[in-house]
Amino acid sequence: MRKYSVILLLLVISRANACDICGGVSGNATIGLFASTKYHMLGVKTGVQSFKSLMDGIVHSREYLFRNEFNFRFQFHKRIQVIGVIPYQIGFQKRDLGNDLVQGLGDPMAMVNGILWHKKDTNGRAIHFISCGFGVKLPFGRVGSNSSPIKNLYPGTGAWEELLILNYTFTLNKSWSAQNELSYAFIQSNNTGYKYGNSTQATLTAVNNRKLGFRRLISSVGFVYSHFEPSIQDGEVLTVNSNEGYVLAPRASINLIGFNWLYSLQCQVPLFQNLNDRSIKQTFGMEAGITYLLKTKIKKHENNI
Amino acid sequence: MKTTFNYFLISSVLFIGLTACHKHEDETATINLMEPMENDTLAYGTELHMHGTIIGTGELHGYTLSLKDVSTNAILYSASSTTHQETYAFDEHWVNNVTDTTVVQVSVDVEIDHDGTKTSKLVNLVCLPQ
């Protein structure tokens, strides 16, 4: 089982939806919890993020974004990983006087993650792992027109987006490690001159790794902080419905690895937030995934970067 | 013991009956229709944005948002909520598709109780044809 103990970082948990329902409040893409130079990964994931919209402090609608995605990570070189995500989103808005449902392909994302430092101990356990990723989100998802009242339920932004992600993970002791991640998304204008604000996301996570029979249980708790800059229309920063704001949320996950399969469950609930002048509130988010791990052919001595 | 139980049963039935049927005489609701404004003009194909809040002094019994052609009384749009709450907020849309210049009345009718007591807010606007 030792081979599993060194898988300690990289499960792609990206947020590729547009949703400014929620103030563009989907988080940035993230390198996530599992990184390994030993495995290629091929997975599917499903999850829900819920919001409520308020008018003068009165709830007038609730929104649920059901996100499904196909993701992969290919370790084609000892220092380079290629990550891809193809999302499909179902957005549902429930109001007093009606409901709306929009579904479709989201904006796919491709990322190259460079492993800058991967120091291991004599047992092969990762002591330090630092990576830097650059990604692009492509405007291929389904987009709503600017005049649509449910524009923000659509899964695509209609704009290109560049992502930069830094990840540093280090081992604290035999069972615990800590992961820090910082990401920045630079979002371009779409063809109507509308630009969602750029966003920054920081996560701090404590990761516990223990053997469970023939399997390995990796659980984590931490915080994620997301900041969203205001949206811009034709070069003018919007002052109303600008989607500006922040969210600080505790996040926890449980991951079970065994027989080349990885099962993941994650949830988060905001602790502090201010989105769109408090007219939008995130409530809860949950995500479940299953990933197949395929051993790479990188030689052992090459793998010890 | 049986007599005590009977008294208890009768008292309970009376209490439930009286509280269930109490009148909502003192209850009111304030309707704040933020959009549209009185005498607004709407071009053909444009979306009418109707949003506002309803704040009751007690539990309200639902509301209806509707649009009607003032000259023919034809209903152009209508939607209702029957949920019981003290406050409501709505944010709805309708696309102007009239074929002639039409005075349209936006109406918000709030049910104060189940006896038909209502309070309303009316706003008129002009919808233009193509």
PDB file of C-alpha atoms in Angstrom, chain B residues 8-56:
ATOM      1  CA  PHE B   8     -59.323  18.410  28.738  1.00  0.00           C
ATOM      2  CA  LEU B   9     -60.517  17.120  25.363  1.00  0.00           C
ATOM      3  CA  ILE B  10     -63.268  19.731  25.020  1.00  0.00           C
ATOM      4  CA  SER B  11     -60.919  22.534  26.068  1.00  0.00           C
ATOM      5  CA  SER B  12     -58.324  21.408  23.558  1.00  0.00           C
ATOM      6  CA  VAL B  13     -60.848  21.255  20.715  1.00  0.00           C
ATOM      7  CA  LEU B  14     -62.180  24.713  21.601  1.00  0.00           C
ATOM      8  CA  PHE B  15     -58.670  26.172  21.828  1.00  0.00           C
ATOM      9  CA  ILE B  16     -57.631  24.717  18.477  1.00  0.00           C
ATOM     10  CA  GLY B  17     -60.896  25.811  16.884  1.00  0.00           C
ATOM     11  CA  LEU B  18     -60.683  29.360  18.169  1.00  0.00           C
ATOM     12  CA  THR B  19     -57.048  29.869  17.256  1.00  0.00           C
ATOM     13  CA  ALA B  20     -57.476  28.289  13.812  1.00  0.00           C
ATOM     14  CA  CYS B  21     -60.386  30.502  12.897  1.00  0.00           C
ATOM     15  CA  HIS B  22     -59.177  33.797  14.296  1.00  0.00           C
ATOM     16  CA  LYS B  23     -59.715  36.797  12.096  1.00  0.00           C
ATOM     17  CA  HIS B  24     -56.812  38.656  10.560  1.00  0.00           C
ATOM     18  CA  GLU B  25     -58.523  41.989  11.057  1.00  0.00           C
ATOM     19  CA  ASP B  26     -55.428  43.846  12.173  1.00  0.00           C
ATOM     20  CA  GLU B  27     -53.107  42.400   9.588  1.00  0.00           C
ATOM     21  CA  THR B  28     -51.962  44.401   6.601  1.00  0.00           C
ATOM     22  CA  ALA B  29     -49.339  44.186   3.916  1.00  0.00           C
ATOM     23  CA  THR B  30     -47.121  46.826   2.341  1.00  0.00           C
ATOM     24  CA  ILE B  31     -46.494  46.314  -1.366  1.00  0.00           C
ATOM     25  CA  ASN B  32     -43.385  47.952  -2.752  1.00  0.00           C
ATOM     26  CA  LEU B  33     -43.388  47.702  -6.548  1.00  0.00           C
ATOM     27  CA  MET B  34     -39.928  48.890  -7.565  1.00  0.00           C
ATOM     28  CA  GLU B  35     -40.468  48.282 -11.284  1.00  0.00           C
ATOM     29  CA  PRO B  36     -42.301  49.248 -13.437  1.00  0.00           C
ATOM     30  CA  MET B  37     -43.126  52.850 -12.576  1.00  0.00           C
ATOM     31  CA  GLU B  38     -46.457  54.528 -13.328  1.00  0.00           C
ATOM     32  CA  ASN B  39     -46.741  55.675 -16.972  1.00  0.00           C
ATOM     33  CA  ASP B  40     -43.602  53.879 -18.116  1.00  0.00           C
ATOM     34  CA  THR B  41     -43.481  53.216 -21.863  1.00  0.00           C
ATOM     35  CA  LEU B  42     -42.304  49.888 -23.196  1.00  0.00           C
ATOM     36  CA  ALA B  43     -41.118  49.338 -26.772  1.00  0.00           C
ATOM     37  CA  TYR B  44     -42.178  46.234 -28.697  1.00  0.00           C
ATOM     38  CA  GLY B  45     -40.043  43.188 -27.973  1.00  0.00           C
ATOM     39  CA  THR B  46     -38.625  44.744 -24.843  1.00  0.00           C
ATOM     40  CA  GLU B  47     -38.722  42.892 -21.577  1.00  0.00           C
ATOM     41  CA  LEU B  48     -40.878  44.284 -18.807  1.00  0.00           C
ATOM     42  CA  HIS B  49     -39.091  43.814 -15.526  1.00  0.00           C
ATOM     43  CA  MET B  50     -41.450  43.462 -12.576  1.00  0.00           C
ATOM     44  CA  HIS B  51     -39.836  43.338  -9.211  1.00  0.00           C
ATOM     45  CA  GLY B  52     -40.785  44.273  -5.719  1.00  0.00           C
ATOM     46  CA  THR B  53     -41.410  43.158  -2.181  1.00  0.00           C
ATOM     47  CA  ILE B  54     -44.438  42.461  -0.003  1.00  0.00           C
ATOM     48  CA  ILE B  55     -44.107  42.854   3.738  1.00  0.00           C
ATOM     49  CA  GLY B  56     -46.936  41.751   6.008  1.00  0.00           C
TER      50      GLY B  56
END
